[in-house]
N, C-alpha and C. Protein backbone atom coordinates (compact mmCIF):
# COMPACT_ATOMS: atom_id res chain seq x y z
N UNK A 1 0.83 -1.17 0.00
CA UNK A 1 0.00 0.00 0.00
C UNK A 1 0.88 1.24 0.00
N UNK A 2 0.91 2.11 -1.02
CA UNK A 2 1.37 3.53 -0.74
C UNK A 2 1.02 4.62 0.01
N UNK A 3 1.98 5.15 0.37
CA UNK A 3 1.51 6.22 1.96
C UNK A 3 2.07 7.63 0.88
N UNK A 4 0.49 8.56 0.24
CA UNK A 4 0.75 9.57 -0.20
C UNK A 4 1.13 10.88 0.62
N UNK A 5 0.64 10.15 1.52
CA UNK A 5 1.11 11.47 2.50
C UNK A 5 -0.38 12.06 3.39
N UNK A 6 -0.98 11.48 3.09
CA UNK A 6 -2.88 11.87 3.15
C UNK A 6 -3.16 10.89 3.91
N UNK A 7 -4.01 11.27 4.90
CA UNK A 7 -4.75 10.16 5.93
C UNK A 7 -6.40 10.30 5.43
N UNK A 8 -7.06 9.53 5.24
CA UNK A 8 -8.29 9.45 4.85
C UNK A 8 -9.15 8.85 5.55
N UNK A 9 -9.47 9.64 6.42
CA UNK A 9 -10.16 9.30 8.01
C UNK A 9 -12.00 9.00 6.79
N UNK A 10 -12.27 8.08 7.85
CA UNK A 10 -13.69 7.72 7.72
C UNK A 10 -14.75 8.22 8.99
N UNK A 11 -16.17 8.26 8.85
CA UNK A 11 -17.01 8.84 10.09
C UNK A 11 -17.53 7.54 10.12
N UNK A 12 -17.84 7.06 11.45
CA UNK A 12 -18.13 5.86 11.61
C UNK A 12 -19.23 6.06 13.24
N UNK A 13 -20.21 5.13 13.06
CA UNK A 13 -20.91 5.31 14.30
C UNK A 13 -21.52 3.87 15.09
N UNK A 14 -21.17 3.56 16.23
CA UNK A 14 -21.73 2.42 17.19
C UNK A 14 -22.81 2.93 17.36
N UNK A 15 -23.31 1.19 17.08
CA UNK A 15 -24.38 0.70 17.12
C UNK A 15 -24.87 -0.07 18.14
N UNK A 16 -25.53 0.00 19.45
CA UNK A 16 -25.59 -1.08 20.50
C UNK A 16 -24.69 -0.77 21.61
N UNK A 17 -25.00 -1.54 22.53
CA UNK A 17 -23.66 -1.56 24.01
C UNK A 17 -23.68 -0.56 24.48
N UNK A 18 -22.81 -0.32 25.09
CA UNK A 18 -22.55 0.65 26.37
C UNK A 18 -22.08 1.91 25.38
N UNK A 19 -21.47 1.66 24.14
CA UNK A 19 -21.04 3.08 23.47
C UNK A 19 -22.20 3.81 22.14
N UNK A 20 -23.14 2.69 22.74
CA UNK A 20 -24.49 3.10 21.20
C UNK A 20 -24.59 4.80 21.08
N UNK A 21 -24.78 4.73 20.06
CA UNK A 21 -24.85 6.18 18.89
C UNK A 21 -23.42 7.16 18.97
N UNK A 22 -22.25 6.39 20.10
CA UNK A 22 -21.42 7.34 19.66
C UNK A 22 -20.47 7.11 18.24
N UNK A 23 -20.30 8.68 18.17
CA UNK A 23 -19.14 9.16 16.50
C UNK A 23 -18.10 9.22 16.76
N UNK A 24 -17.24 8.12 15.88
CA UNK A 24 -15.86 8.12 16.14
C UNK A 24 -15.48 8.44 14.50
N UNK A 25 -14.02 8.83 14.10
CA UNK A 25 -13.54 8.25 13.37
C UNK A 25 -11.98 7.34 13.22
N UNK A 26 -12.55 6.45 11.52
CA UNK A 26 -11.79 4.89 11.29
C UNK A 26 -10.58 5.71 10.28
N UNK A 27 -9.39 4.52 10.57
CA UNK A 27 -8.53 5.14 9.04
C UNK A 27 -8.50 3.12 8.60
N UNK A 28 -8.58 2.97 6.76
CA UNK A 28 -8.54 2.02 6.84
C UNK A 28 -9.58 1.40 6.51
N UNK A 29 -10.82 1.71 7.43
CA UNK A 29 -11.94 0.65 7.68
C UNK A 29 -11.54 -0.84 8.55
N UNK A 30 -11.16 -0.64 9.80
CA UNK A 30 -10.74 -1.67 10.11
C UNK A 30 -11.96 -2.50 10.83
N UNK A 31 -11.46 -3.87 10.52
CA UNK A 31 -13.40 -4.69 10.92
C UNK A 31 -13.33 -5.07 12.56
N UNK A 32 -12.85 -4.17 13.75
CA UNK A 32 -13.06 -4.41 14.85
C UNK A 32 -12.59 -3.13 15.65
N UNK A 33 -13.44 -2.17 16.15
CA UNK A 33 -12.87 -1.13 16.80
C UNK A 33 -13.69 -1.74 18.76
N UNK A 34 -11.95 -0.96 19.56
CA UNK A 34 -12.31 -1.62 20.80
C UNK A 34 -12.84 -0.47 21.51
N UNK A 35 -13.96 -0.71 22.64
CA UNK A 35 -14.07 0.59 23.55
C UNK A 35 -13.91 -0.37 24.81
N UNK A 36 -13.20 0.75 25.79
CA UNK A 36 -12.95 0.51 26.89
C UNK A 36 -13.27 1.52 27.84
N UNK A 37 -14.02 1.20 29.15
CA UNK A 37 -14.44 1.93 29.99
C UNK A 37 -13.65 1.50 31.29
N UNK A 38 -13.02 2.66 32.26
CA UNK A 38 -12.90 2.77 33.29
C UNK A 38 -13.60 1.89 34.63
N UNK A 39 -12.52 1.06 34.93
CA UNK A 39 -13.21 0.18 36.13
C UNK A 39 -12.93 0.83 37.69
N UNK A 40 -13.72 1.08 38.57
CA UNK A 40 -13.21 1.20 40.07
C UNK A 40 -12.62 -0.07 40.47
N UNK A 41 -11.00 0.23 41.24
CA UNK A 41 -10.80 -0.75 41.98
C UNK A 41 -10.07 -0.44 43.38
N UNK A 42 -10.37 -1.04 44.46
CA UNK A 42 -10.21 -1.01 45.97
C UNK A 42 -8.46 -1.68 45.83
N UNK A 43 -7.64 -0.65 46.42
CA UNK A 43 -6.16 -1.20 46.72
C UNK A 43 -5.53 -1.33 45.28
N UNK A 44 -5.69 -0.09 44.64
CA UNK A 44 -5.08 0.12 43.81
C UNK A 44 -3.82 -0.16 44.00
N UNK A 45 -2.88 -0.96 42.98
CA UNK A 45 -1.47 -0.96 43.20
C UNK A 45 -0.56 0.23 41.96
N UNK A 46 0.40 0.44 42.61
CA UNK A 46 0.66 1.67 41.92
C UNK A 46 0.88 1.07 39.82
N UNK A 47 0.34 2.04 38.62
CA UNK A 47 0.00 1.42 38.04
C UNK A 47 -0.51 0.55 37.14
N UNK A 48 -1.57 -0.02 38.23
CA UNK A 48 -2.65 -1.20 38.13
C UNK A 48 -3.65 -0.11 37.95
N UNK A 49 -4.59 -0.90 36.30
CA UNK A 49 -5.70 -0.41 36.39
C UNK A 49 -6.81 -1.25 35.73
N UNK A 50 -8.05 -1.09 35.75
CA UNK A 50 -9.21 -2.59 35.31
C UNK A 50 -9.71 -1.40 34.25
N UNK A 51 -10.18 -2.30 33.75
CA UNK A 51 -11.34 -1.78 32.38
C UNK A 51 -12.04 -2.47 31.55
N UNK A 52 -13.37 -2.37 31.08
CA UNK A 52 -14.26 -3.11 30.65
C UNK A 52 -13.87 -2.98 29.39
N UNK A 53 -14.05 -4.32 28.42
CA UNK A 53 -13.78 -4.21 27.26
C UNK A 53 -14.33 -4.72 26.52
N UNK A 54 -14.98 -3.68 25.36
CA UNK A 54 -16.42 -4.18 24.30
C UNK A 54 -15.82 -4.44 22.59
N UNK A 55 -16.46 -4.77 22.09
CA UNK A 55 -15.96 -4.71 20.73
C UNK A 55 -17.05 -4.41 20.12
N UNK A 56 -16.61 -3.99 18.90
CA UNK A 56 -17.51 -3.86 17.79
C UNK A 56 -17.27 -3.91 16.68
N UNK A 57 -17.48 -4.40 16.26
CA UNK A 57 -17.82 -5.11 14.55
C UNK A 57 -18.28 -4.35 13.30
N UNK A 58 -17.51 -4.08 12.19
CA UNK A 58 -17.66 -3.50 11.06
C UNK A 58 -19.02 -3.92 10.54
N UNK A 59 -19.98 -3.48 9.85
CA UNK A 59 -21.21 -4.01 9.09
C UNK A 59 -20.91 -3.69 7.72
N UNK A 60 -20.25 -5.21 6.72
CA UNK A 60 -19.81 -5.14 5.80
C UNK A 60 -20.93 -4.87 4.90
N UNK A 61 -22.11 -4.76 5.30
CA UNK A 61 -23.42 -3.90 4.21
C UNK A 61 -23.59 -2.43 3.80
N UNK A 62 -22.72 -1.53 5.05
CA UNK A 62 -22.74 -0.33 5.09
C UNK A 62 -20.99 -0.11 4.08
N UNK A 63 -21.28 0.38 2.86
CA UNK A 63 -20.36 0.96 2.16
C UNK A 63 -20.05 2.20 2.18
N UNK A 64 -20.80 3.41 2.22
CA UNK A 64 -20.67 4.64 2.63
C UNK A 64 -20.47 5.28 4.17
N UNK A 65 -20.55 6.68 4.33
CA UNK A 65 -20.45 7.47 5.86
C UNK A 65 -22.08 7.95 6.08
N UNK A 66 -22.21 7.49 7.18
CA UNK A 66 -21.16 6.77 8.52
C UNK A 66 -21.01 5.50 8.01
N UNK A 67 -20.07 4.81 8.10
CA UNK A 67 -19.91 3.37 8.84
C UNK A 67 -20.52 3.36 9.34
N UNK A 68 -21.06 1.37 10.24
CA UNK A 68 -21.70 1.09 11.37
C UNK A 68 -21.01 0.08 11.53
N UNK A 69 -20.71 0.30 13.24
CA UNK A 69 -19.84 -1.14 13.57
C UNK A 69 -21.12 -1.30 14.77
N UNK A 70 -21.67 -2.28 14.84
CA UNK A 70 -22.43 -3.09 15.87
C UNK A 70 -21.76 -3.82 16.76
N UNK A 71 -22.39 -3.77 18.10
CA UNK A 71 -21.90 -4.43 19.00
C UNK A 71 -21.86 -5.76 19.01
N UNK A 72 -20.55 -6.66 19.36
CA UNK A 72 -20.64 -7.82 19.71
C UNK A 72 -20.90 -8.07 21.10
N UNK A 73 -22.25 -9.11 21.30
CA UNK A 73 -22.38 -8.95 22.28
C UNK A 73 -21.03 -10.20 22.88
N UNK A 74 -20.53 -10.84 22.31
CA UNK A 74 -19.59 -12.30 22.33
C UNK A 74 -18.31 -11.52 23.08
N UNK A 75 -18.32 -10.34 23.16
CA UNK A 75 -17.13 -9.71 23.52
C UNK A 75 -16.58 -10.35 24.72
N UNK A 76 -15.40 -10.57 24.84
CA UNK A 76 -14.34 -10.96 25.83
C UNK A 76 -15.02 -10.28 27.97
């Protein structure tokens, strides 16, 4: 792949889960963007930190902007 020098950001929007209707943007189109949310934890070690972690999934039907990546609910 040649790198002209140009980044060609895409608008892309979740679908579902804990991050539904938010706007991000993709470079690429890559078929798995991760969100991660902030966990509380008791006896923090210096560090150490938790976080919830969702995925979401490209919807190879959507060819134009926005993108839609839908939630997996199978997520880790």
């Amino acid at each position: 792949m040649e790198n002209s020098g140009t980044t060609n950001w895409e608008n892309a929007v979740l679908d579902g889960g804990p991050a539904d209707g938010l706007r991000t943007r993709v470079i690429d189109r890559p078929r798995v963007v991760q969100v991660t949310y902030p966990c509380l934890t008791d006896g923090l070690e210096d560090g150490v930190r938790t976080e919830a972690l969702y995925l979401y999934r490209l919807d190879p039907g959507v060819t134009s902007e926005p993108l839609r990546y839908g939630f997996d609910v199978a997520s880790p």
